[in-house]
PDB file of N, CA and C in Angstrom:
ATOM      1  N   UNK T   1      25.395   0.074   5.881  1.00 82.00           N
ATOM      2  CA  UNK T   1      24.467  -0.808   5.411  1.00 82.00           C
ATOM      3  C   UNK T   1      23.594  -1.524   4.815  1.00 82.00           C
ATOM      4  N   UNK T   2      22.567  -2.178   4.813  1.00 81.00           N
ATOM      5  CA  UNK T   2      22.433  -3.762   4.217  1.00 81.00           C
ATOM      6  C   UNK T   2      21.850  -2.802   3.100  1.00 81.00           C
ATOM      7  N   UNK T   3      22.619  -4.094   2.037  1.00 82.00           N
ATOM      8  CA  UNK T   3      22.438  -3.577  -0.171  1.00 82.00           C
ATOM      9  C   UNK T   3      20.462  -3.574  -0.427  1.00 82.00           C
ATOM     10  N   UNK T   4      20.048  -3.773   0.634  1.00 87.00           N
ATOM     11  CA  UNK T   4      18.775  -3.565   0.486  1.00 87.00           C
ATOM     12  C   UNK T   4      18.064  -3.176   1.915  1.00 87.00           C
ATOM     13  N   UNK T   5      18.504  -2.166   2.291  1.00 91.00           N
ATOM     14  CA  UNK T   5      18.444  -2.027   3.857  1.00 91.00           C
ATOM     15  C   UNK T   5      17.174  -0.466   4.168  1.00 91.00           C
ATOM     16  N   UNK T   6      16.669  -0.407   3.550  1.00 93.00           N
ATOM     17  CA  UNK T   6      15.215   0.815   3.172  1.00 93.00           C
ATOM     18  C   UNK T   6      14.619   0.574   2.238  1.00 93.00           C
ATOM     19  N   UNK T   7      12.862   1.218   2.595  1.00 92.00           N
ATOM     20  CA  UNK T   7      12.837   1.390   0.905  1.00 92.00           C
ATOM     21  C   UNK T   7      12.189   2.563   1.355  1.00 92.00           C
ATOM     22  N   UNK T   8      11.627   3.683   0.563  1.00 93.00           N
ATOM     23  CA  UNK T   8      11.516   5.252   0.580  1.00 93.00           C
ATOM     24  C   UNK T   8      10.911   5.399  -0.758  1.00 93.00           C
ATOM     25  N   UNK T   9       8.973   5.479  -0.571  1.00 92.00           N
ATOM     26  CA  UNK T   9       8.663   5.674  -1.103  1.00 92.00           C
ATOM     27  C   UNK T   9       7.194   6.343  -1.167  1.00 92.00           C
ATOM     28  N   UNK T  10       6.767   6.578  -1.989  1.00 89.00           N
ATOM     29  CA  UNK T  10       5.367   7.275  -2.585  1.00 89.00           C
ATOM     30  C   UNK T  10       3.867   6.878  -2.639  1.00 89.00           C
ATOM     31  N   UNK T  11       3.274   6.970  -1.977  1.00 85.00           N
ATOM     32  CA  UNK T  11       1.902   6.067  -2.077  1.00 85.00           C
ATOM     33  C   UNK T  11       1.424   6.641  -1.098  1.00 85.00           C
ATOM     34  N   UNK T  12       0.033   6.306  -1.878  1.00 82.00           N
ATOM     35  CA  UNK T  12      -1.859   7.520  -1.020  1.00 82.00           C
ATOM     36  C   UNK T  12      -1.533   9.115  -1.037  1.00 82.00           C
ATOM     37  N   UNK T  13      -0.283   9.845  -1.355  1.00 80.00           N
ATOM     38  CA  UNK T  13      -0.128  10.704  -1.081  1.00 80.00           C
ATOM     39  C   UNK T  13       0.714  11.037  -0.470  1.00 80.00           C
ATOM     40  N   UNK T  14       2.150   9.906  -0.100  1.00 88.00           N
ATOM     41  CA  UNK T  14       2.320  10.063   1.708  1.00 88.00           C
ATOM     42  C   UNK T  14       3.318   9.232   1.676  1.00 88.00           C
ATOM     43  N   UNK T  15       4.357   9.878   1.524  1.00 92.00           N
ATOM     44  CA  UNK T  15       5.935  10.410   0.980  1.00 92.00           C
ATOM     45  C   UNK T  15       6.067   9.066   2.819  1.00 92.00           C
ATOM     46  N   UNK T  16       7.010   7.942   2.466  1.00 94.00           N
ATOM     47  CA  UNK T  16       7.142   6.952   3.543  1.00 94.00           C
ATOM     48  C   UNK T  16       8.202   6.102   3.394  1.00 94.00           C
ATOM     49  N   UNK T  17       8.526   5.025   3.711  1.00 95.00           N
ATOM     50  CA  UNK T  17       9.843   4.431   5.044  1.00 95.00           C
ATOM     51  C   UNK T  17       9.361   2.732   5.310  1.00 95.00           C
ATOM     52  N   UNK T  18      10.813   1.815   4.832  1.00 95.00           N
ATOM     53  CA  UNK T  18       9.822   0.979   5.459  1.00 95.00           C
ATOM     54  C   UNK T  18      11.331   0.349   5.696  1.00 95.00           C
ATOM     55  N   UNK T  19      11.481   0.003   6.359  1.00 94.00           N
ATOM     56  CA  UNK T  19      13.322  -1.598   6.515  1.00 94.00           C
ATOM     57  C   UNK T  19      12.284  -2.070   5.760  1.00 94.00           C
ATOM     58  N   UNK T  20      14.259  -3.061   5.365  1.00 93.00           N
ATOM     59  CA  UNK T  20      13.688  -4.065   4.234  1.00 93.00           C
ATOM     60  C   UNK T  20      14.583  -5.512   5.261  1.00 93.00           C
ATOM     61  N   UNK T  21      14.323  -5.341   6.803  1.00 91.00           N
ATOM     62  CA  UNK T  21      14.696  -6.785   7.322  1.00 91.00           C
ATOM     63  C   UNK T  21      16.430  -6.128   8.219  1.00 91.00           C
ATOM     64  N   UNK T  22      17.065  -5.269   7.949  1.00 91.00           N
ATOM     65  CA  UNK T  22      18.043  -4.731   7.529  1.00 91.00           C
ATOM     66  C   UNK T  22      18.710  -4.859   9.545  1.00 91.00           C
ATOM     67  N   UNK T  23      20.359  -5.307   9.465  1.00 89.00           N
ATOM     68  CA  UNK T  23      20.738  -5.662  10.926  1.00 89.00           C
ATOM     69  C   UNK T  23      21.127  -4.647  12.069  1.00 89.00           C
ATOM     70  N   UNK T  24      21.155  -3.339  11.088  1.00 90.00           N
ATOM     71  CA  UNK T  24      21.410  -2.455  11.967  1.00 90.00           C
ATOM     72  C   UNK T  24      19.790  -1.572  12.207  1.00 90.00           C
ATOM     73  N   UNK T  25      19.007  -1.278  11.676  1.00 93.00           N
ATOM     74  CA  UNK T  25      18.343  -0.575  10.877  1.00 93.00           C
ATOM     75  C   UNK T  25      17.148   0.536  10.889  1.00 93.00           C
ATOM     76  N   UNK T  26      16.262   1.098  10.987  1.00 95.00           N
ATOM     77  CA  UNK T  26      15.466   2.259  10.019  1.00 95.00           C
ATOM     78  C   UNK T  26      15.561   2.812  11.128  1.00 95.00           C
ATOM     79  N   UNK T  27      15.791   4.400  11.530  1.00 97.00           N
ATOM     80  CA  UNK T  27      15.271   4.848  12.554  1.00 97.00           C
ATOM     81  C   UNK T  27      14.907   6.621  11.553  1.00 97.00           C
ATOM     82  N   UNK T  28      13.259   6.575  11.788  1.00 97.00           N
ATOM     83  CA  UNK T  28      12.534   8.302  11.654  1.00 97.00           C
ATOM     84  C   UNK T  28      13.072   8.753  13.738  1.00 97.00           C
ATOM     85  N   UNK T  29      13.068  10.119  13.066  1.00 97.00           N
ATOM     86  CA  UNK T  29      13.192  11.011  14.607  1.00 97.00           C
ATOM     87  C   UNK T  29      13.948  10.062  15.545  1.00 97.00           C
ATOM     88  N   UNK T  30      14.760   9.062  14.999  1.00 96.00           N
ATOM     89  CA  UNK T  30      14.557   8.308  16.376  1.00 96.00           C
ATOM     90  C   UNK T  30      14.580   7.216  17.153  1.00 96.00           C
ATOM     91  N   UNK T  31      13.487   7.001  16.557  1.00 96.00           N
ATOM     92  CA  UNK T  31      12.637   5.612  17.103  1.00 96.00           C
ATOM     93  C   UNK T  31      12.047   4.885  15.835  1.00 96.00           C
ATOM     94  N   UNK T  32      13.084   3.712  15.688  1.00 95.00           N
ATOM     95  CA  UNK T  32      12.752   2.242  15.243  1.00 95.00           C
ATOM     96  C   UNK T  32      12.057   2.569  14.044  1.00 95.00           C
ATOM     97  N   UNK T  33      11.896   2.016  12.704  1.00 94.00           N
ATOM     98  CA  UNK T  33      11.284   2.017  11.587  1.00 94.00           C
ATOM     99  C   UNK T  33      10.436   0.312  12.433  1.00 94.00           C
ATOM    100  N   UNK T  34       8.966   0.592  12.081  1.00 92.00           N
ATOM    101  CA  UNK T  34       8.492  -1.136  11.835  1.00 92.00           C
ATOM    102  C   UNK T  34       7.342  -0.904  11.514  1.00 92.00           C
ATOM    103  N   UNK T  35       7.348  -1.979  10.044  1.00 90.00           N
ATOM    104  CA  UNK T  35       5.940  -1.680   9.355  1.00 90.00           C
ATOM    105  C   UNK T  35       6.349   0.004   8.073  1.00 90.00           C
ATOM    106  N   UNK T  36       5.466  -0.048   7.979  1.00 93.00           N
ATOM    107  CA  UNK T  36       6.074   1.856   7.253  1.00 93.00           C
ATOM    108  C   UNK T  36       5.705   3.084   7.715  1.00 93.00           C
ATOM    109  N   UNK T  37       6.233   4.116   8.013  1.00 94.00           N
ATOM    110  CA  UNK T  37       6.198   5.692   8.448  1.00 94.00           C
ATOM    111  C   UNK T  37       5.971   5.940   7.909  1.00 94.00           C
ATOM    112  N   UNK T  38       5.210   6.883   7.906  1.00 95.00           N
ATOM    113  CA  UNK T  38       4.958   8.450   7.236  1.00 95.00           C
ATOM    114  C   UNK T  38       6.868   8.854   6.574  1.00 95.00           C
ATOM    115  N   UNK T  39       7.055  10.019   6.684  1.00 95.00           N
ATOM    116  CA  UNK T  39       8.303  11.068   5.795  1.00 95.00           C
ATOM    117  C   UNK T  39       7.563  12.390   5.852  1.00 95.00           C
ATOM    118  N   UNK T  40       7.644  13.657   6.335  1.00 94.00           N
ATOM    119  CA  UNK T  40       7.674  14.850   6.518  1.00 94.00           C
ATOM    120  C   UNK T  40       8.793  15.652   6.462  1.00 94.00           C
ATOM    121  N   UNK T  41       9.327  17.095   5.925  1.00 93.00           N
ATOM    122  CA  UNK T  41      10.165  18.138   6.367  1.00 93.00           C
ATOM    123  C   UNK T  41      10.332  17.632   7.007  1.00 93.00           C
ATOM    124  N   UNK T  42      11.394  17.687   7.359  1.00 95.00           N
ATOM    125  CA  UNK T  42      12.145  18.055   8.829  1.00 95.00           C
ATOM    126  C   UNK T  42      12.368  17.018   8.903  1.00 95.00           C
ATOM    127  N   UNK T  43      11.760  15.912   9.337  1.00 96.00           N
ATOM    128  CA  UNK T  43      12.500  14.211   9.806  1.00 96.00           C
ATOM    129  C   UNK T  43      13.296  13.658   9.345  1.00 96.00           C
ATOM    130  N   UNK T  44      14.557  13.134  10.294  1.00 96.00           N
ATOM    131  CA  UNK T  44      15.686  13.049  10.297  1.00 96.00           C
ATOM    132  C   UNK T  44      15.724  10.925  10.432  1.00 96.00           C
ATOM    133  N   UNK T  45      16.119  10.908   9.047  1.00 96.00           N
ATOM    134  CA  UNK T  45      16.030   9.366   8.260  1.00 96.00           C
ATOM    135  C   UNK T  45      17.685   9.084   8.779  1.00 96.00           C
ATOM    136  N   UNK T  46      17.347   8.118   9.696  1.00 95.00           N
ATOM    137  CA  UNK T  46      18.905   7.549   9.802  1.00 95.00           C
ATOM    138  C   UNK T  46      18.958   5.441   9.053  1.00 95.00           C
ATOM    139  N   UNK T  47      19.907   5.302   8.103  1.00 93.00           N
ATOM    140  CA  UNK T  47      20.109   3.546   8.078  1.00 93.00           C
ATOM    141  C   UNK T  47      20.990   3.362   8.335  1.00 93.00           C
ATOM    142  N   UNK T  48      21.145   2.841   9.458  1.00 87.00           N
ATOM    143  CA  UNK T  48      23.035   1.944   9.569  1.00 87.00           C
ATOM    144  C   UNK T  48      24.008   3.512  10.070  1.00 87.00           C
ATOM    145  N   UNK T  49      24.818   3.924   9.748  1.00 90.00           N
ATOM    146  CA  UNK T  49      25.584   5.142  10.189  1.00 90.00           C
ATOM    147  C   UNK T  49      25.129   6.072   9.616  1.00 90.00           C
ATOM    148  N   UNK T  50      24.156   5.960   8.263  1.00 91.00           N
ATOM    149  CA  UNK T  50      23.979   7.412   7.664  1.00 91.00           C
ATOM    150  C   UNK T  50      22.766   8.014   7.673  1.00 91.00           C
ATOM    151  N   UNK T  51      22.860   9.059   7.953  1.00 94.00           N
ATOM    152  CA  UNK T  51      21.539   9.830   8.396  1.00 94.00           C
ATOM    153  C   UNK T  51      21.258  10.576   7.310  1.00 94.00           C
ATOM    154  N   UNK T  52      20.047  11.846   6.913  1.00 93.00           N
ATOM    155  CA  UNK T  52      19.472  12.458   6.397  1.00 93.00           C
ATOM    156  C   UNK T  52      18.302  13.380   6.482  1.00 93.00           C
ATOM    157  N   UNK T  53      18.067  14.705   6.034  1.00 94.00           N
ATOM    158  CA  UNK T  53      17.400  15.339   6.755  1.00 94.00           C
ATOM    159  C   UNK T  53      15.992  15.458   4.793  1.00 94.00           C
ATOM    160  N   UNK T  54      14.937  15.072   6.266  1.00 94.00           N
ATOM    161  CA  UNK T  54      14.032  14.892   4.727  1.00 94.00           C
ATOM    162  C   UNK T  54      13.144  16.287   4.656  1.00 94.00           C
ATOM    163  N   UNK T  55      13.582  16.235   3.393  1.00 90.00           N
ATOM    164  CA  UNK T  55      13.081  17.259   2.794  1.00 90.00           C
ATOM    165  C   UNK T  55      12.144  17.174   1.636  1.00 90.00           C
ATOM    166  N   UNK T  56      10.482  17.745   1.617  1.00 85.00           N
ATOM    167  CA  UNK T  56      10.232  17.468   0.479  1.00 85.00           C
ATOM    168  C   UNK T  56       9.380  19.166   0.129  1.00 85.00           C
ATOM    169  N   UNK T  57      10.423  18.709  -1.628  1.00 78.00           N
ATOM    170  CA  UNK T  57       9.751  20.312  -1.617  1.00 78.00           C
ATOM    171  C   UNK T  57       8.770  20.415  -2.370  1.00 78.00           C
ATOM    172  N   UNK T  58       7.835  18.859  -3.096  1.00 66.00           N
ATOM    173  CA  UNK T  58       6.777  19.438  -3.694  1.00 66.00           C
ATOM    174  C   UNK T  58       5.593  19.142  -2.929  1.00 66.00           C
ATOM    175  N   UNK T  59       4.799  19.317  -3.975  1.00 59.00           N
ATOM    176  CA  UNK T  59       3.597  18.601  -2.901  1.00 59.00           C
ATOM    177  C   UNK T  59       2.730  17.452  -3.087  1.00 59.00           C
ATOM    178  N   UNK T  60       2.421  16.862  -2.290  1.00 55.00           N
ATOM    179  CA  UNK T  60       2.517  15.379  -2.375  1.00 55.00           C
ATOM    180  C   UNK T  60       1.899  14.781  -4.272  1.00 55.00           C
ATOM    181  N   UNK T  61       0.570  15.629  -4.208  1.00 60.00           N
ATOM    182  CA  UNK T  61      -0.091  14.911  -5.880  1.00 60.00           C
ATOM    183  C   UNK T  61       1.173  15.472  -6.486  1.00 60.00           C
ATOM    184  N   UNK T  62       1.688  16.857  -6.729  1.00 57.00           N
ATOM    185  CA  UNK T  62       2.372  16.741  -8.147  1.00 57.00           C
ATOM    186  C   UNK T  62       4.021  15.861  -7.240  1.00 57.00           C
ATOM    187  N   UNK T  63       4.457  15.017  -7.074  1.00 54.00           N
ATOM    188  CA  UNK T  63       5.600  14.968  -6.596  1.00 54.00           C
ATOM    189  C   UNK T  63       5.822  13.217  -7.845  1.00 54.00           C
ATOM    190  N   UNK T  64       6.943  13.703  -7.918  1.00 57.00           N
ATOM    191  CA  UNK T  64       7.216  12.402  -9.317  1.00 57.00           C
ATOM    192  C   UNK T  64       7.607  11.194  -8.343  1.00 57.00           C
ATOM    193  N   UNK T  65       6.849   9.993  -9.229  1.00 56.00           N
ATOM    194  CA  UNK T  65       7.051   8.478  -8.619  1.00 56.00           C
ATOM    195  C   UNK T  65       7.895   8.018 -10.098  1.00 56.00           C
ATOM    196  N   UNK T  66       9.277   7.350  -9.267  1.00 55.00           N
ATOM    197  CA  UNK T  66      10.704   6.941  -9.897  1.00 55.00           C
ATOM    198  C   UNK T  66      10.206   6.256  -9.170  1.00 55.00           C
ATOM    199  N   UNK T  67      11.907   5.053 -10.114  1.00 52.00           N
ATOM    200  CA  UNK T  67      12.205   4.147 -10.498  1.00 52.00           C
ATOM    201  C   UNK T  67      13.810   3.716  -9.837  1.00 52.00           C
ATOM    202  N   UNK T  68      14.035   3.451  -8.693  1.00 55.00           N
ATOM    203  CA  UNK T  68      15.174   3.498  -8.186  1.00 55.00           C
ATOM    204  C   UNK T  68      16.157   2.515  -7.977  1.00 55.00           C
ATOM    205  N   UNK T  69      17.129   2.927  -8.368  1.00 56.00           N
ATOM    206  CA  UNK T  69      18.444   1.989  -8.288  1.00 56.00           C
ATOM    207  C   UNK T  69      18.445   1.005  -7.011  1.00 56.00           C
ATOM    208  N   UNK T  70      17.940  -0.422  -6.547  1.00 57.00           N
ATOM    209  CA  UNK T  70      17.992   0.076  -5.407  1.00 57.00           C
ATOM    210  C   UNK T  70      19.429  -0.284  -4.422  1.00 57.00           C
ATOM    211  N   UNK T  71      20.036  -0.372  -5.474  1.00 61.00           N
ATOM    212  CA  UNK T  71      22.165  -1.007  -5.423  1.00 61.00           C
ATOM    213  C   UNK T  71      23.032  -0.042  -4.460  1.00 61.00           C
ATOM    214  N   UNK T  72      22.435  -0.150  -3.664  1.00 61.00           N
ATOM    215  CA  UNK T  72      23.197   1.305  -2.663  1.00 61.00           C
ATOM    216  C   UNK T  72      25.078   1.585  -2.922  1.00 61.00           C
ATOM    217  N   UNK T  73      25.036  -0.124  -3.357  1.00 63.00           N
ATOM    218  CA  UNK T  73      26.967  -0.242  -3.003  1.00 63.00           C
ATOM    219  C   UNK T  73      27.766   0.701  -3.954  1.00 63.00           C
ATOM    220  N   UNK T  74      26.839   0.831  -4.909  1.00 63.00           N
ATOM    221  CA  UNK T  74      27.363   1.094  -6.412  1.00 63.00           C
ATOM    222  C   UNK T  74      27.548   2.724  -5.408  1.00 63.00           C
ATOM    223  N   UNK T  75      26.915   3.486  -5.886  1.00 58.00           N
ATOM    224  CA  UNK T  75      27.231   5.398  -4.965  1.00 58.00           C
ATOM    225  C   UNK T  75      27.748   4.937  -3.449  1.00 58.00           C
ATOM    226  N   UNK T  76      27.736   4.114  -2.903  1.00 64.00           N
ATOM    227  CA  UNK T  76      28.893   3.724  -1.576  1.00 64.00           C
ATOM    228  C   UNK T  76      29.870   3.294  -1.400  1.00 64.00           C
ATOM    229  N   UNK T  77      30.574   2.519  -2.876  1.00 65.00           N
ATOM    230  CA  UNK T  77      31.716   2.947  -3.247  1.00 65.00           C
ATOM    231  C   UNK T  77      32.512   4.005  -3.424  1.00 65.00           C
ATOM    232  N   UNK T  78      31.163   4.529  -4.056  1.00 60.00           N
ATOM    233  CA  UNK T  78      32.043   5.883  -5.523  1.00 60.00           C
ATOM    234  C   UNK T  78      32.692   6.883  -3.408  1.00 60.00           C
ATOM    235  N   UNK T  79      32.077   7.331  -2.839  1.00 54.00           N
ATOM    236  CA  UNK T  79      32.342   8.054  -1.533  1.00 54.00           C
ATOM    237  C   UNK T  79      33.367   7.642  -1.231  1.00 54.00           C
TER     238      UNK T  79
END
């Protein structure tokens, strides 16, 4: 996984992911993410060798907007 691999964001009442030019790509449901791709509950998000199941448990209009630390190397090193 690249240090700045992909961006998950909430914009215009929709969760989405955008690859940030990573070497191994970002995939949603097995399809390479080109540009911004919407995310929905039940989707599979793959960033390099890591695979996640997407769960959105808040209505989009109630979803919190947060700033995340984009340096995943810290939590990757901990695991």
